Amino acid sequence: MENPSPIFTKQVRDMMLRLARTLLYDQEEAMDTVQDVLEKLWRKQDIRRNIRNPSAFAMQSVRNACIDRLRARKDTSATFPEIEQRPGAESWSDAQLVREAMKLLPEKQKTVLHLKDIEGFPTDEIAGMLGTGENQVRVTLSRARKAMREIILKELGTKEDIRR
């Protein structure tokens, strides 16, 4: 039996699942998406042999599958939805605030922010995954971080500066 690709390691599968959860906000759908991607990649051994960076390829595959699912449920939006002040927002944990704020980001900003700040991919690999230039990744990341700050400040109902 041939050695499986690094795509099928637990570490890469876990990264794929985290990205899918970030984009879909549904644990079951994220698990289904990752399973579908892994199954598709397993069947296409000839493609796997030519992959230079298996983890980047896996993440790009999951991102594309998530976008397809979002389009199918017509849930994508390029604008920020209005957020109402939720009762008790000031008592939320930092993690809850970040999750809620990320839900409001456009898909591309959400993806870049997740890949860079959560998974720790370098800018050049993210650019390769998204089929864009490194400068565009940096711009998108900057806009995502700025939007996150604004959303969190609005959620908290305060104008104080959030330190980086």
Tab-separated table of C-alpha atoms in Angstrom:
chain	number	residue	atom	x	y	z
A	1	MET	CA	0.000	0.000	0.000
A	2	GLU	CA	1.259	3.462	-0.942
A	3	ASN	CA	2.027	5.967	1.853
A	4	PRO	CA	-0.869	8.382	2.247
A	5	SER	CA	-0.344	12.029	1.434
A	6	PRO	CA	0.393	14.482	4.290
A	7	ILE	CA	-3.088	15.833	3.543
A	8	PHE	CA	-4.508	12.904	5.469
A	9	THR	CA	-2.603	13.534	8.706
A	10	LYS	CA	-4.539	14.466	11.824
A	11	GLN	CA	-2.840	17.868	11.986
A	12	VAL	CA	-3.945	18.849	8.463
A	13	ARG	CA	-7.452	17.414	8.964
A	14	ASP	CA	-7.802	19.461	12.163
A	15	MET	CA	-6.727	22.650	10.330
A	16	MET	CA	-9.223	21.877	7.571
A	17	LEU	CA	-12.010	21.426	10.122
A	18	ARG	CA	-11.173	24.674	11.935
A	19	LEU	CA	-11.283	26.610	8.659
A	20	ALA	CA	-14.564	24.981	7.641
A	21	ARG	CA	-16.097	25.843	11.040
A	22	THR	CA	-14.873	29.427	10.714
A	23	LEU	CA	-16.508	29.797	7.306
A	24	LEU	CA	-19.696	27.778	7.807
A	25	TYR	CA	-20.512	28.282	11.525
A	26	ASP	CA	-21.955	24.796	11.682
A	27	GLN	CA	-19.981	21.912	13.180
A	28	GLU	CA	-21.863	19.170	11.332
A	29	GLU	CA	-21.694	20.917	7.976
A	30	ALA	CA	-17.995	21.632	8.530
A	31	MET	CA	-17.327	17.963	9.266
A	32	ASP	CA	-19.288	16.909	6.170
A	33	THR	CA	-17.381	19.390	4.027
A	34	VAL	CA	-13.984	18.199	5.226
A	35	GLN	CA	-15.005	14.570	4.733
A	36	ASP	CA	-16.174	15.323	1.186
A	37	VAL	CA	-12.900	17.083	0.370
A	38	LEU	CA	-10.791	14.274	1.823
A	39	GLU	CA	-12.776	11.671	-0.084
A	40	LYS	CA	-12.358	13.595	-3.334
A	41	LEU	CA	-8.610	13.984	-2.757
A	42	TRP	CA	-8.253	10.305	-1.845
A	43	ARG	CA	-9.776	9.264	-5.169
A	44	LYS	CA	-7.513	11.611	-7.154
A	45	GLN	CA	-4.097	10.109	-6.391
A	46	ASP	CA	-2.610	11.465	-9.621
A	47	ILE	CA	-3.349	15.041	-8.493
A	48	ARG	CA	-1.903	14.461	-5.013
A	49	ARG	CA	1.467	13.411	-6.461
A	50	ASN	CA	1.971	16.845	-8.056
A	51	ILE	CA	1.135	18.965	-5.002
A	52	ARG	CA	4.067	21.040	-3.705
A	53	ASN	CA	2.440	22.109	-0.433
A	54	PRO	CA	-0.159	19.546	0.702
A	55	SER	CA	-1.481	21.531	3.678
A	56	ALA	CA	-1.964	24.684	1.593
A	57	PHE	CA	-3.691	22.647	-1.116
A	58	ALA	CA	-5.955	21.036	1.489
A	59	MET	CA	-6.888	24.413	2.959
A	60	GLN	CA	-7.621	25.838	-0.485
A	61	SER	CA	-9.788	22.804	-1.269
A	62	VAL	CA	-11.767	23.224	1.961
A	63	ARG	CA	-12.188	26.947	1.367
A	64	ASN	CA	-13.541	26.312	-2.122
A	65	ALA	CA	-15.910	23.615	-0.846
A	66	CYS	CA	-17.169	25.957	1.890
A	67	ILE	CA	-17.775	28.727	-0.636
A	68	ASP	CA	-19.772	26.281	-2.765
A	69	ARG	CA	-21.890	25.342	0.259
A	70	LEU	CA	-22.443	28.975	1.208
A	71	ARG	CA	-23.497	29.816	-2.324
A	72	ALA	CA	-25.854	26.865	-2.335
A	73	ARG	CA	-27.605	28.185	0.758
A	74	LYS	CA	-27.318	31.780	-0.525
A	75	ASP	CA	-25.718	32.914	2.694
A	76	THR	CA	-22.817	35.017	1.422
A	77	SER	CA	-22.801	38.765	1.815
A	78	ALA	CA	-20.297	41.415	0.837
A	79	THR	CA	-21.673	43.928	3.313
A	80	PHE	CA	-21.622	44.137	7.067
A	81	PRO	CA	-24.996	43.279	8.546
A	82	GLU	CA	-26.283	45.624	11.177
A	83	ILE	CA	-25.506	44.401	14.659
A	84	GLU	CA	-27.713	45.207	17.533
A	85	GLN	CA	-26.418	45.621	21.045
A	86	ARG	CA	-26.966	42.226	22.619
A	87	PRO	CA	-27.789	42.017	26.301
A	88	GLY	CA	-24.778	40.936	28.300
A	89	ALA	CA	-22.254	41.534	25.504
A	90	GLU	CA	-19.978	43.270	27.973
A	91	SER	CA	-19.739	40.037	29.973
A	92	TRP	CA	-18.816	37.846	27.000
A	93	SER	CA	-15.402	36.274	26.898
A	94	ASP	CA	-12.878	37.580	24.398
A	95	ALA	CA	-13.250	34.363	22.381
A	96	GLN	CA	-17.027	34.830	22.130
A	97	LEU	CA	-16.611	38.416	20.949
A	98	VAL	CA	-14.090	37.375	18.306
A	99	ARG	CA	-16.335	34.530	17.053
A	100	GLU	CA	-19.334	36.835	16.819
A	101	ALA	CA	-17.306	39.537	15.061
A	102	MET	CA	-15.835	37.058	12.573
A	103	LYS	CA	-19.335	35.961	11.593
A	104	LEU	CA	-19.929	39.474	10.273
A	105	LEU	CA	-16.834	39.679	8.063
A	106	PRO	CA	-17.027	39.075	4.312
A	107	GLU	CA	-15.845	35.591	3.328
A	108	LYS	CA	-12.450	36.643	1.949
A	109	GLN	CA	-11.549	38.686	5.036
A	110	LYS	CA	-12.708	35.877	7.296
A	111	THR	CA	-10.590	33.364	5.370
A	112	VAL	CA	-7.423	35.473	5.351
A	113	LEU	CA	-7.787	36.315	9.036
A	114	HIS	CA	-8.285	32.646	9.918
A	115	LEU	CA	-5.378	31.396	7.810
A	116	LYS	CA	-2.958	34.048	9.097
A	117	ASP	CA	-3.915	34.614	12.725
A	118	ILE	CA	-5.350	31.232	13.697
A	119	GLU	CA	-3.506	28.725	11.502
A	120	GLY	CA	-0.315	30.773	11.193
A	121	PHE	CA	0.224	30.389	7.456
A	122	PRO	CA	2.767	32.799	5.935
A	123	THR	CA	1.479	35.508	3.626
A	124	ASP	CA	2.968	33.941	0.486
A	125	GLU	CA	1.201	30.614	1.126
A	126	ILE	CA	-2.118	32.374	1.750
A	127	ALA	CA	-1.649	34.258	-1.516
A	128	GLY	CA	-1.105	30.940	-3.283
A	129	MET	CA	-4.188	29.398	-1.686
A	130	LEU	CA	-6.367	32.318	-2.700
A	131	GLY	CA	-4.810	32.836	-6.122
A	132	THR	CA	-3.871	36.429	-5.374
A	133	GLY	CA	-0.770	38.480	-4.634
A	134	GLU	CA	0.912	38.902	-1.265
A	135	ASN	CA	0.094	42.623	-1.212
A	136	GLN	CA	-3.598	41.834	-1.654
A	137	VAL	CA	-3.412	39.385	1.255
A	138	ARG	CA	-1.829	42.074	3.437
A	139	VAL	CA	-4.498	44.617	2.452
A	140	THR	CA	-7.312	42.129	3.098
A	141	LEU	CA	-5.798	41.176	6.457
A	142	SER	CA	-5.470	44.817	7.465
A	143	ARG	CA	-9.082	45.522	6.510
A	144	ALA	CA	-10.267	42.413	8.355
A	145	ARG	CA	-8.454	43.399	11.538
A	146	LYS	CA	-9.797	46.948	11.329
A	147	ALA	CA	-13.338	45.660	10.764
A	148	MET	CA	-12.965	43.273	13.706
A	149	ARG	CA	-11.945	46.159	15.977
A	150	GLU	CA	-14.916	48.243	14.822
A	151	ILE	CA	-17.372	45.385	15.239
A	152	ILE	CA	-16.096	44.519	18.712
A	153	LEU	CA	-16.208	48.168	19.787
A	154	LYS	CA	-19.768	48.450	18.511
A	155	GLU	CA	-20.696	45.164	20.221
A	156	LEU	CA	-19.343	46.452	23.514
A	157	GLY	CA	-21.031	49.797	22.988
A	158	THR	CA	-17.859	51.691	23.744
A	159	LYS	CA	-15.546	54.024	21.877
A	160	GLU	CA	-12.374	53.133	23.810
A	161	ASP	CA	-9.374	51.991	21.833
A	162	ILE	CA	-8.604	48.270	21.731
A	163	ARG	CA	-4.888	47.649	22.130
A	164	ARG	CA	-3.204	45.231	19.731
